[in-house]
Structures are given as structure tokens and as C-alpha cells.
PDB file of C-alpha atoms in Angstrom:
ATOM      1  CA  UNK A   1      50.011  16.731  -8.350  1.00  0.00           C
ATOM      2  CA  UNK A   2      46.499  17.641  -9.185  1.00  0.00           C
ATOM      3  CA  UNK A   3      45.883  14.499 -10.320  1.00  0.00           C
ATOM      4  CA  UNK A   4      47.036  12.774  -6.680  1.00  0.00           C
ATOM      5  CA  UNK A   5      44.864  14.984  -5.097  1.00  0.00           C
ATOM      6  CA  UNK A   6      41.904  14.648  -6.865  1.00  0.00           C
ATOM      7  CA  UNK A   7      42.077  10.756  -6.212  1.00  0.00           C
ATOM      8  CA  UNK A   8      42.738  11.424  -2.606  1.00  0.00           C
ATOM      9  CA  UNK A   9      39.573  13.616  -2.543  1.00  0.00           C
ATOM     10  CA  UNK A  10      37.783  10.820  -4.136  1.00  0.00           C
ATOM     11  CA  UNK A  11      39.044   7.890  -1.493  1.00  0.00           C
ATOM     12  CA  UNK A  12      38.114   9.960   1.153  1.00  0.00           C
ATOM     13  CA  UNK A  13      34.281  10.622  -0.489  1.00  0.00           C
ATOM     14  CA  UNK A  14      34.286   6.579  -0.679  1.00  0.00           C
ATOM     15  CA  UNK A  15      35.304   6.565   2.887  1.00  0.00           C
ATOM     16  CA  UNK A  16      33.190   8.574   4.081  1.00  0.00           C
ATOM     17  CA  UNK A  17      30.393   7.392   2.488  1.00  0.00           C
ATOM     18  CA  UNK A  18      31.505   3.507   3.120  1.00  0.00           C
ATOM     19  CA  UNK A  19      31.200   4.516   7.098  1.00  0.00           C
ATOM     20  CA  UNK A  20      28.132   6.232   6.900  1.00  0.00           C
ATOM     21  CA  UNK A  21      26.374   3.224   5.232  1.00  0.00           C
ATOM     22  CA  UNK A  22      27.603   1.131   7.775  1.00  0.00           C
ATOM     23  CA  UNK A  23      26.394   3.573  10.374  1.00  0.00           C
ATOM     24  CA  UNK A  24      22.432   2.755  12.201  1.00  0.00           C
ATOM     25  CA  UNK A  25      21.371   6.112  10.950  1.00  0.00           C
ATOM     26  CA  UNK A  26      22.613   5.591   6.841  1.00  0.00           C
ATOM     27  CA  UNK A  27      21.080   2.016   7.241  1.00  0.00           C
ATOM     28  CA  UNK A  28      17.602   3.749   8.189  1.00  0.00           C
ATOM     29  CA  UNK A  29      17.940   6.298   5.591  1.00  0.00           C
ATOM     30  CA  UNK A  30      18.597   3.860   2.956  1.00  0.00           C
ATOM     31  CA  UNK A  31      15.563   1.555   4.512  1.00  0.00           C
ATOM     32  CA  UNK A  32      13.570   4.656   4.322  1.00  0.00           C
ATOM     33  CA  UNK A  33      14.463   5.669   0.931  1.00  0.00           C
ATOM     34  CA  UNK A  34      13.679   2.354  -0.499  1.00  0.00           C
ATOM     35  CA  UNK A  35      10.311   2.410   0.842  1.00  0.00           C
ATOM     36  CA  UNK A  36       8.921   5.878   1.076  1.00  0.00           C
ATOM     37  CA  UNK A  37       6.443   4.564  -1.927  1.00  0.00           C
ATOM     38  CA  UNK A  38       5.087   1.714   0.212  1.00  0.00           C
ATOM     39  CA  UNK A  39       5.491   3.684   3.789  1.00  0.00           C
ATOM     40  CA  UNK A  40       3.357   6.983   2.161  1.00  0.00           C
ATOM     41  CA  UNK A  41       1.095   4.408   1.084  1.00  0.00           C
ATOM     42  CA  UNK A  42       0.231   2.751   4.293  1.00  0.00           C
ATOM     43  CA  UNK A  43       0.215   5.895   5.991  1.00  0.00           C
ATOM     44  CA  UNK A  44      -2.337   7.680   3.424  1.00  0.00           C
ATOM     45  CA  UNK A  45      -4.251   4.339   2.256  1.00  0.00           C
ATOM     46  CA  UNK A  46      -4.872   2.450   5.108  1.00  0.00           C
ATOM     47  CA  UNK A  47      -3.552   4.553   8.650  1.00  0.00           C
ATOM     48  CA  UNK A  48      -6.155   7.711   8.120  1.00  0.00           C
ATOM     49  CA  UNK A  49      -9.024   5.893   6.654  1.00  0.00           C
ATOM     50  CA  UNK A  50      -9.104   3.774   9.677  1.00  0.00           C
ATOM     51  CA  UNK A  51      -8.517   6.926  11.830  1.00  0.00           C
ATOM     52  CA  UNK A  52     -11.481   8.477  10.094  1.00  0.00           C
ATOM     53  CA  UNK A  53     -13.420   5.313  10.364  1.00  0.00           C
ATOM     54  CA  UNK A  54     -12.315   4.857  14.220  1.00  0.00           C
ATOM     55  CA  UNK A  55     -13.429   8.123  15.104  1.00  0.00           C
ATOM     56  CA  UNK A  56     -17.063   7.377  13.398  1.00  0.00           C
ATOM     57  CA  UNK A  57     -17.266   4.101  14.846  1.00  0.00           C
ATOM     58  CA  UNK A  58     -16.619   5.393  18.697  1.00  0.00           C
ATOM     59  CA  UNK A  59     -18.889   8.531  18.166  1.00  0.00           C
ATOM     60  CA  UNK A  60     -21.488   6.340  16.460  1.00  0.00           C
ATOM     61  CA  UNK A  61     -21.036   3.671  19.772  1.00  0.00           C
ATOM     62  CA  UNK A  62     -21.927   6.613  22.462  1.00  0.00           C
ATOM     63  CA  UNK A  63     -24.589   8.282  20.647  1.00  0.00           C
ATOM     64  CA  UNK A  64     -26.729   5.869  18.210  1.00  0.00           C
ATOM     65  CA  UNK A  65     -28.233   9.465  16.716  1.00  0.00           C
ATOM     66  CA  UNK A  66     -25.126  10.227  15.144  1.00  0.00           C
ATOM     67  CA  UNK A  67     -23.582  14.119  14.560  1.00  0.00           C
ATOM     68  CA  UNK A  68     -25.148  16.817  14.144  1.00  0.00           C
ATOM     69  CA  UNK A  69     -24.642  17.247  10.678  1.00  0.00           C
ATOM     70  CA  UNK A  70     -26.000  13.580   9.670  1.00  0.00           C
ATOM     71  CA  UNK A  71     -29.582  15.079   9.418  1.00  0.00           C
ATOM     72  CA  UNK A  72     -29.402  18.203   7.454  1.00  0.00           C
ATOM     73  CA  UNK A  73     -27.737  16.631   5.001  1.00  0.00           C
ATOM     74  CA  UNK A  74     -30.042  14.441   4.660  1.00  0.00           C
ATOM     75  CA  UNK A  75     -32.880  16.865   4.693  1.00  0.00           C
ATOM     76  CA  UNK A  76     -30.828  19.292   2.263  1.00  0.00           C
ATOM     77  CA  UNK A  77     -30.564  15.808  -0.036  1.00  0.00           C
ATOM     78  CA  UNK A  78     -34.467  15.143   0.367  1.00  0.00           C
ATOM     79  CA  UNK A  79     -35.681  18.559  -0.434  1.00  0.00           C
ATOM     80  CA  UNK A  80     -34.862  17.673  -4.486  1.00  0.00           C
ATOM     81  CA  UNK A  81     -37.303  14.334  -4.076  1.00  0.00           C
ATOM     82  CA  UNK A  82     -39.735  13.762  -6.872  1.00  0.00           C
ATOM     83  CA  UNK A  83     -41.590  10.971  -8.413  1.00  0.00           C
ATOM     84  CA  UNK A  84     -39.702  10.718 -11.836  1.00  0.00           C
ATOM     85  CA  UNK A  85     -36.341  10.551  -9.571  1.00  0.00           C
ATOM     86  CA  UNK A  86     -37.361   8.364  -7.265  1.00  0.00           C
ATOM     87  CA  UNK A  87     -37.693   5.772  -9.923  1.00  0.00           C
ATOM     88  CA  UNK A  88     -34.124   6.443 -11.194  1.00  0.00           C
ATOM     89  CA  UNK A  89     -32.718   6.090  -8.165  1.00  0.00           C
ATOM     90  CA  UNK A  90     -33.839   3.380  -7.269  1.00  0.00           C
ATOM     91  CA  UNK A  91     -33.062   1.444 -10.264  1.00  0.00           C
ATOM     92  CA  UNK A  92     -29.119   2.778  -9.893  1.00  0.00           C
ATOM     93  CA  UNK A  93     -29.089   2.407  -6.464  1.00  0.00           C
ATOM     94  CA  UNK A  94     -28.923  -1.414  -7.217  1.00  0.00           C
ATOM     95  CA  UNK A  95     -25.846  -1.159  -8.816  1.00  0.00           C
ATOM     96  CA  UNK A  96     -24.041  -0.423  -5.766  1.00  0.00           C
ATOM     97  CA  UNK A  97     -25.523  -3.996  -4.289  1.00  0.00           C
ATOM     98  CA  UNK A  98     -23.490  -7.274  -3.310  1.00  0.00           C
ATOM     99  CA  UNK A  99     -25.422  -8.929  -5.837  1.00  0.00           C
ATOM    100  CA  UNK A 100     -24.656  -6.259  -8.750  1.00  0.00           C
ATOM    101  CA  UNK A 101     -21.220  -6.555  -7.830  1.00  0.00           C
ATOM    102  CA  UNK A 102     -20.575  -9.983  -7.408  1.00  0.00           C
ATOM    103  CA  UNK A 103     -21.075 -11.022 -11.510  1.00  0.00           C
ATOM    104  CA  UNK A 104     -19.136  -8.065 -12.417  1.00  0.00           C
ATOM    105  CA  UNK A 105     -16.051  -9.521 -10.126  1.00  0.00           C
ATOM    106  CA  UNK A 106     -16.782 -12.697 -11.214  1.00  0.00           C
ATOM    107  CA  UNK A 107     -16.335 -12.437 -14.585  1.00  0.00           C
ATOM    108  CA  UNK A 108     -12.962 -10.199 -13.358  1.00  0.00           C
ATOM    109  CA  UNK A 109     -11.914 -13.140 -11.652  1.00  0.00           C
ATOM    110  CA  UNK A 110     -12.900 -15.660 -14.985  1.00  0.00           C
ATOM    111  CA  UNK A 111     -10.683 -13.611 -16.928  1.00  0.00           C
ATOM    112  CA  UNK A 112      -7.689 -13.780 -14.575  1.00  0.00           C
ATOM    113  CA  UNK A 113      -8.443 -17.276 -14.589  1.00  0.00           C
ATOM    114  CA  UNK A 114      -7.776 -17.769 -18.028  1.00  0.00           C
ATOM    115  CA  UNK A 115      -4.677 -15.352 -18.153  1.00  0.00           C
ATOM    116  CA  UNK A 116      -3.483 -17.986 -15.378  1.00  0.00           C
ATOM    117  CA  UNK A 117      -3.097 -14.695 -13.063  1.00  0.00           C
ATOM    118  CA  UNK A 118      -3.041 -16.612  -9.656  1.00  0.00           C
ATOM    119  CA  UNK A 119      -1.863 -13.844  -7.718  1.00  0.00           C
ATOM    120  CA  UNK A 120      -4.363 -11.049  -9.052  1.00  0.00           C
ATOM    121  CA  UNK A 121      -6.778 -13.509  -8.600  1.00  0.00           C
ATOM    122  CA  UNK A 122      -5.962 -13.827  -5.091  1.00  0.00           C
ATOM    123  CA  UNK A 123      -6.442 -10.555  -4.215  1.00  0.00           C
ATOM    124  CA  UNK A 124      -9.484  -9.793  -5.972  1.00  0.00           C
ATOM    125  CA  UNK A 125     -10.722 -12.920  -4.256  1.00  0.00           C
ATOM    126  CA  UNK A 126      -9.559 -12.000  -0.474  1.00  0.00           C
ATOM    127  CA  UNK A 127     -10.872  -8.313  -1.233  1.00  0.00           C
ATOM    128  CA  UNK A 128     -13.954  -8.745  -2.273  1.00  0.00           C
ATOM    129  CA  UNK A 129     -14.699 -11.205   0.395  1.00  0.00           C
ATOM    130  CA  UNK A 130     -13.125  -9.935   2.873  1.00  0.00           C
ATOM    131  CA  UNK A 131     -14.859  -6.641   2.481  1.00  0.00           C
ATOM    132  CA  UNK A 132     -18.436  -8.041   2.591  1.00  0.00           C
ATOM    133  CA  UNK A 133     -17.528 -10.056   5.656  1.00  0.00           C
ATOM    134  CA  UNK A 134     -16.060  -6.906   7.473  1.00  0.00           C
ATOM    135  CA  UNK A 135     -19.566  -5.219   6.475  1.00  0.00           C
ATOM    136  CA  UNK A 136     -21.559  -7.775   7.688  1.00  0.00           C
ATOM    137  CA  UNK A 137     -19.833  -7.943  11.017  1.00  0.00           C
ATOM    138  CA  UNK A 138     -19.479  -4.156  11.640  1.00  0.00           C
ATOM    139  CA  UNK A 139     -23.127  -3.818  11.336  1.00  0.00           C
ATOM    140  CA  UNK A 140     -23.805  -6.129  13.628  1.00  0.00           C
ATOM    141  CA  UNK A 141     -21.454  -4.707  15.913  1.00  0.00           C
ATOM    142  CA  UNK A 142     -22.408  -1.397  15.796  1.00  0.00           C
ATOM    143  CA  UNK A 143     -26.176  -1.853  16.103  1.00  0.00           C
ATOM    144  CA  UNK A 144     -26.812   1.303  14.593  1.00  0.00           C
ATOM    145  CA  UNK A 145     -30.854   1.762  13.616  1.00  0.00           C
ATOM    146  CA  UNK A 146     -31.808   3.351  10.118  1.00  0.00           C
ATOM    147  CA  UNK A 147     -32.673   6.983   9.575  1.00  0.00           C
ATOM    148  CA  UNK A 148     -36.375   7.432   9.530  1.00  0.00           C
ATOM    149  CA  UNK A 149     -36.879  10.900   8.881  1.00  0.00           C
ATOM    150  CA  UNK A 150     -39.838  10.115   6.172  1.00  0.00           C
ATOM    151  CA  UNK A 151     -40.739   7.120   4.585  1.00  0.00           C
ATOM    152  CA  UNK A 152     -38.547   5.764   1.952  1.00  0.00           C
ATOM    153  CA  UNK A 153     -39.499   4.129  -1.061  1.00  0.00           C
ATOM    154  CA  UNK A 154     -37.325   1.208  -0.834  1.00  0.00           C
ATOM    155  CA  UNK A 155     -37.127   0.651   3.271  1.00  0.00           C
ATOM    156  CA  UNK A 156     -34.132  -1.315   4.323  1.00  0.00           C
ATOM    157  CA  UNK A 157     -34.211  -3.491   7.716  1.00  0.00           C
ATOM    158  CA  UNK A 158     -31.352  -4.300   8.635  1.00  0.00           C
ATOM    159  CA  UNK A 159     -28.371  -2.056  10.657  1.00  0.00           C
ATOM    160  CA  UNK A 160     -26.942   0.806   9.221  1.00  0.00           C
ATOM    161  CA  UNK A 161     -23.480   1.549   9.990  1.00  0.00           C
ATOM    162  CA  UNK A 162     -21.187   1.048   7.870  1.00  0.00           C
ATOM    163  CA  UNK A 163     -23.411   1.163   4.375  1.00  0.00           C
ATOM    164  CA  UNK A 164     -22.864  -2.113   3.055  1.00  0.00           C
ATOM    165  CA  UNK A 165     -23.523  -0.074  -0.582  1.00  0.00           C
ATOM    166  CA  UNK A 166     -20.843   2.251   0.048  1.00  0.00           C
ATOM    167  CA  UNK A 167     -18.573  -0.352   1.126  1.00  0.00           C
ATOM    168  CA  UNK A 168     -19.015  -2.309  -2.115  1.00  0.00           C
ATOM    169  CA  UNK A 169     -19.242  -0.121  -4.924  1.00  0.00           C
ATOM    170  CA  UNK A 170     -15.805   1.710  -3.258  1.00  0.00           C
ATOM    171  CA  UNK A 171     -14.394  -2.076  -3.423  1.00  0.00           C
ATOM    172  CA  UNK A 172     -14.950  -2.733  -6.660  1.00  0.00           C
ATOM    173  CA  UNK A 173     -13.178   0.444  -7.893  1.00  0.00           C
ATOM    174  CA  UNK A 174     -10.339   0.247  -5.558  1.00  0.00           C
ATOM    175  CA  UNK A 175     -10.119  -3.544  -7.014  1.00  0.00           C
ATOM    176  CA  UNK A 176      -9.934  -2.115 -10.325  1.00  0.00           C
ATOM    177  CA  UNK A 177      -7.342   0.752  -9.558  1.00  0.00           C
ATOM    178  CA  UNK A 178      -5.058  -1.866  -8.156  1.00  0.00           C
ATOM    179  CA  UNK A 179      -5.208  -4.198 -10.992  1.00  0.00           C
ATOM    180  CA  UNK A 180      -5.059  -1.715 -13.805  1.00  0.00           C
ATOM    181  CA  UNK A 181      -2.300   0.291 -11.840  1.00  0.00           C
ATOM    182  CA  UNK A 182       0.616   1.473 -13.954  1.00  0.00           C
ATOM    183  CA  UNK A 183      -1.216   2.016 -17.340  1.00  0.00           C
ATOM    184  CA  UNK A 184      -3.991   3.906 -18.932  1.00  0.00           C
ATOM    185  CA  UNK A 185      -6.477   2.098 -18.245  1.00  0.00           C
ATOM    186  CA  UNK A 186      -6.145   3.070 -14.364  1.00  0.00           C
ATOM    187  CA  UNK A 187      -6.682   6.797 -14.775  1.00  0.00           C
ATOM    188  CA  UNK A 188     -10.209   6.046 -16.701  1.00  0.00           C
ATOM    189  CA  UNK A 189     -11.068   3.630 -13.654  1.00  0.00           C
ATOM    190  CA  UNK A 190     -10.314   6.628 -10.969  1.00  0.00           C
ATOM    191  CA  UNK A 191     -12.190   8.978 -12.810  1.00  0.00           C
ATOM    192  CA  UNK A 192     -15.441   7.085 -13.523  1.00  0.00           C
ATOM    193  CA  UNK A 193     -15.347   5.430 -10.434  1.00  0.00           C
ATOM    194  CA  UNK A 194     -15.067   8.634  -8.490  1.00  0.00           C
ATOM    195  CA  UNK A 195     -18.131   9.545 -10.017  1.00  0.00           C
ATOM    196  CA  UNK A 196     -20.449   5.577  -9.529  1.00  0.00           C
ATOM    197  CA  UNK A 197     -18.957   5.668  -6.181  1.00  0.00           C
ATOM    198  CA  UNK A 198     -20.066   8.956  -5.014  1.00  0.00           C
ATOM    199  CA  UNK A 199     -23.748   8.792  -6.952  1.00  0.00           C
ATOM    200  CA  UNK A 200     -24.292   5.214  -5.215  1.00  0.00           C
ATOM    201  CA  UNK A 201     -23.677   6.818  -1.729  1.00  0.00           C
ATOM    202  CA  UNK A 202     -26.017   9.934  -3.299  1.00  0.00           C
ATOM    203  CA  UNK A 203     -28.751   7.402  -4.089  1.00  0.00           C
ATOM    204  CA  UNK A 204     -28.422   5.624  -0.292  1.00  0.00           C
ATOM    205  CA  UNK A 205     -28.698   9.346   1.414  1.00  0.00           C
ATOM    206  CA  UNK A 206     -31.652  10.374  -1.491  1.00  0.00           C
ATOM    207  CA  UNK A 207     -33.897   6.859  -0.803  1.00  0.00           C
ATOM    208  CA  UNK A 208     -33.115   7.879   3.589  1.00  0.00           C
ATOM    209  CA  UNK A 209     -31.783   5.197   4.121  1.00  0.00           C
ATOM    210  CA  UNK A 210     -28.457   6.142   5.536  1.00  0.00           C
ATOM    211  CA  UNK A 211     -26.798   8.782   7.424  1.00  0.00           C
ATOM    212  CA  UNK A 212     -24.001  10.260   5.642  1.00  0.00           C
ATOM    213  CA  UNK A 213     -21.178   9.330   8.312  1.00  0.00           C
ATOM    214  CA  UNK A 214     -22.562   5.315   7.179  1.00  0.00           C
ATOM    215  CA  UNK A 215     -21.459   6.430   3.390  1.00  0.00           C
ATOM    216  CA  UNK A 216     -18.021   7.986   4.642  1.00  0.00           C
ATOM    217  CA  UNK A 217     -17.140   4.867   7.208  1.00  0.00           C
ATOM    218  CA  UNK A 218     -18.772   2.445   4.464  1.00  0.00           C
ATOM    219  CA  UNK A 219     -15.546   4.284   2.073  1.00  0.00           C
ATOM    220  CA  UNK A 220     -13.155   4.664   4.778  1.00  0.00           C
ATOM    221  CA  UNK A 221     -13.090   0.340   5.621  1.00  0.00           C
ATOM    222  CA  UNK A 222     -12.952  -0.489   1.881  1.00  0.00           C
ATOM    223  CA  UNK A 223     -10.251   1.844   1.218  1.00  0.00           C
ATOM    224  CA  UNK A 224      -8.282   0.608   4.118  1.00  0.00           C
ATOM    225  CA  UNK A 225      -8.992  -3.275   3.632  1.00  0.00           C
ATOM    226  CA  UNK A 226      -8.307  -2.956  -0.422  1.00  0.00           C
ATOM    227  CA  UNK A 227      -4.879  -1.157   0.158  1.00  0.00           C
ATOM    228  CA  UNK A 228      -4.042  -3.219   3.205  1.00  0.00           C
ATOM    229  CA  UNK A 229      -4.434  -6.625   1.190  1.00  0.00           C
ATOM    230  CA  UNK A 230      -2.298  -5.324  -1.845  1.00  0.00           C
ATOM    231  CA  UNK A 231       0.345  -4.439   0.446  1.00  0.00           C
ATOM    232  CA  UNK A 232       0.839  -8.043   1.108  1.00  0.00           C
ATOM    233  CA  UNK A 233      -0.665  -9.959  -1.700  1.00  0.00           C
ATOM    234  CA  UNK A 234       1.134  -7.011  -4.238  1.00  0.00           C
ATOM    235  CA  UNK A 235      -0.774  -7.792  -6.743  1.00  0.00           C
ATOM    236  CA  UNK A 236       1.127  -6.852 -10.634  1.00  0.00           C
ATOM    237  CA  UNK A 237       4.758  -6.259  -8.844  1.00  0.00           C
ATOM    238  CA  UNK A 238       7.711  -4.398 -10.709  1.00  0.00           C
ATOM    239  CA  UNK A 239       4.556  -1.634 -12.338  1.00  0.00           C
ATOM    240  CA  UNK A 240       2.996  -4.531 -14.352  1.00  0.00           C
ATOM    241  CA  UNK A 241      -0.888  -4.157 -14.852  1.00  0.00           C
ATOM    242  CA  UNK A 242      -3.879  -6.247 -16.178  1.00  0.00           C
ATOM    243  CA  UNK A 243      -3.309  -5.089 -19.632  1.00  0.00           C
ATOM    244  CA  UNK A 244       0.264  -6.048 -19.833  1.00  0.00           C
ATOM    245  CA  UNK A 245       2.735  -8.931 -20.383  1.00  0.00           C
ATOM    246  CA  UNK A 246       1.926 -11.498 -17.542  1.00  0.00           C
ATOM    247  CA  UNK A 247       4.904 -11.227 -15.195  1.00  0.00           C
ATOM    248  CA  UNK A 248       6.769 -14.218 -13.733  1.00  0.00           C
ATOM    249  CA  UNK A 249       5.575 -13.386  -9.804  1.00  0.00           C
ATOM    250  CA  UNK A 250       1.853 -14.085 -11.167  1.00  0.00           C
ATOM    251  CA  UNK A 251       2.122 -17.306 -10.912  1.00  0.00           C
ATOM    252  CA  UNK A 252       5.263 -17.746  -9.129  1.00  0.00           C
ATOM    253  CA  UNK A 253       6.211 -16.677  -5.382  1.00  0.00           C
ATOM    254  CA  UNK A 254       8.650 -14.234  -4.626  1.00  0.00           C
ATOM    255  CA  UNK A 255      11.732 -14.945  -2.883  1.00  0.00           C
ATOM    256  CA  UNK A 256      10.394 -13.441   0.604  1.00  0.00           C
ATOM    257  CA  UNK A 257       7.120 -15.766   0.223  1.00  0.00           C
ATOM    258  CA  UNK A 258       9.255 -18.838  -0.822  1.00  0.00           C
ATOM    259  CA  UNK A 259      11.762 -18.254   1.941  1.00  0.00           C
ATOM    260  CA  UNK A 260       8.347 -17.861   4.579  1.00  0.00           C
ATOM    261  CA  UNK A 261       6.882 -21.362   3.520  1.00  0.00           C
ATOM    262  CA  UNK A 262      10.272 -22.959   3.440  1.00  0.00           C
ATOM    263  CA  UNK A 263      10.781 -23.235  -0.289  1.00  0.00           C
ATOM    264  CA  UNK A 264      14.235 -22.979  -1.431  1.00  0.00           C
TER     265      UNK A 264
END
């Protein structure tokens, strides 16, 4: 009698949880279970950077001066200048620059070449682009003039907002975080690259060069735009990373990208 009960108690849990799955609301919360990973990451990755950014853009668009706190910090930053630093810093300054940049990513991209990593390679190659023409036309866009609060020792011409610097060297490392992610490799990347990323905007605000909301836009776009392409690109799916066994959708599509081209 137990028995018979206990498998009637069972049915019914099957039942129950057969109609709820067929149900609009245990569809979503299956949906939403299944891609909480991706969902927190588009929310956190690309949704606030851009909020941050849009709210520096539009203050940025009334009032070319900036906020109020773009200048002492600047002075504050200033106050340490000496002769002996200013050489340093302008000698690491550089490796924030396009030009720094672009051999390191090249040779990136040589060695995905070789490990016939099309899709990695893709990404790195729609990043890194993609980035320096979203740079390019925000600052022309935006208009925004050059501190000149005393004369630098490397002047720049050209417009300010976002800092193209800021917007590389944070592209690089994002690059790198997406293509180690999933081993060891990726934790070493965060941490050092925390630290290149935040000197390089150091060295921009040190030489007077930029305001400090161009370093945190300049961040804010490449975090976005990195994130945003590997959402759709995915890059390494199913955890694999750069130091791992090449998996199959590296050089193959995946059955949503076959099915959107019209590959059986």
C-alpha cells in the first residue's frame, strides 16, 4: 500500500512538473535559467559601460569644459611632476599607442593563424578594429578640445574625448581575457592588465593631456565593444581557451550560424 502511494506521489510530481514546463511562465524560467551567464553578462559588460559612457558623452556635448572634478584631478596628478618622471612617462605612455598595440595583436593574430583558430581570429580581428574605428569617430563627434592647464611635454592635437590610449590599451587586455578565459592564464592577464591599463590612463592625465572622464569613457567603449563582439562571435565556446585543445567550433560554425547562412 505504501508502495502504491509512493508511485502515485511520484506521477503526480511528473504531472505537475510536465504542466508547468509547458506553461509561458516555466518556459521563461527555464529560458532564464539557461542564460543567466550570458544575460548577467550583457547587463554588467556591455549595458552599464555604455550607460556610464552615455552619460559622459551627453554631459561632455552641453558643456565642452567637462565636470567639475576633471581639473583637480588633474592638478592633484600634476603636483608630483618632475624632470626624471617626465621622461618615464613618456617613454610608457607609448605603450598604450595604436602603433604599440598593433604588433603585439599581430603577432596574437599570427599565432591563431597557425593554430588554424578562425574564429578567435575573428574576433581579435573585428575588436581591435572595430575599437580604433569607434575612437576615431567619437572624437570627431564629440569635438572635445585638450586640457591646457600647463604645457605638456608631449602636446597632442587632435580631439580628446574618448582617449584613444585608454581605449586601446583596455582592448588589448579585454582581447586577452576573452581568449585566455577558462584557464590560468586568464587570472595573470586580469591582474597585470588591471595594473598597464590603469598606469597608461595615469601617464595620459600626468603628460595633461586628458581629462579624466576621456580615460573612464575611453574604458567604458572598449569594455562594451570587446564584450559585445564575443557575445556573438563567442570566441573558445563550451570553456575552451587559447592554451587548450583546439575545439571543433574554431574552425567550424555552429548549428545556429549554419542554420542563419542556409547551411544544412
Amino acid at each position: 500500500m505504501a508502495e502504491l502511494e509512493k508511485v502515485n506521489d511520484e506521477n503526480q510530481i511528473t504531472a505537475t512538473s510536465s504542466q508547468k514546463s509547458k506553461s509561458p511562465v516555466g518556459f521563461v524560467q527555464k529560458l532564464l535559467i539557461a542564460h543567466w551567464s550570458s544575460l548577467l553578462l550583457l547587463l554588467v559588460g556591455v549595458y552599464l559601460p555604455l550607460q556610464i559612457f552615455g552619460l559622459l558623452a551627453l554631459e561632455v556635448r552641453q558643456n565642452a569644459g567637462g565636470f567639475p572634478w576633471d581639473l583637480p584631478i588633474l592638478v592633484t596628478i600634476h603636483s608630483v611632476a618632475q624632470a626624471k618622471l617626465d621622461v618615464f612617462v613618456v617613454m610608457f605612455t607609448k605603450l598604450g599607442s595604436f602603433r604599440t598595440v598593433l604588433p603585439i595583436l599581430s603577432t596574437i593574430a599570427l599565432i591563431l593563424i597557425l593554430q588554424r583558430r578562425w574564429r578567435s581570429l575573428t574576433y581579435l580581428v573585428i575588436t581591435a578594429a572595430g575599437s580604433a574605428i569607434i575612437n576615431h569617430t567619437a572624437k570627431e563627434f564629440w569635438h572635445r578640445v585638450r586640457p591646457h592647464v600647463w604645457d605638456s611635454v608631449t602636446p597632442e592635437f587632435t580631439y580628446s574625448f574618448p582617449s584613444g590610449h585608454a581605449m586601446t590599451s583596455m582592448t588589448l587586455i579585454a582581447i586577452l581575457v576573452v581568449l585566455t578565459w577558462g584557464s590560468i592564464w586568464c587570472w595573470l592577464v586580469v591582474s597585470l592588465g588591471s595594473l598597464y591599463v590603469v598606469a597608461i590612463g595615469w601617464t595620459r592625465l600626468y603628460l595633461g593631456v586628458h581629462f579624466p572622464s576621456d580615460i573612464i569613457a575611453g574604458w567604458m567603449v572598449a569594455i562594451a565593444w570587446a564584450i559585445g563582439v564575443s557575445l556573438i562571435i563567442r570566441p573558445y565556446s563550451y570553456s575552451t581557451s587559447i592554451d587548450s585543445e583546439k575545439p571543433v567550433s574554431e574552425t567550424k560554425l555552429l548549428t545556429e550560424e549554419r542554420q542563419l547562412v542556409g547551411e544544412e
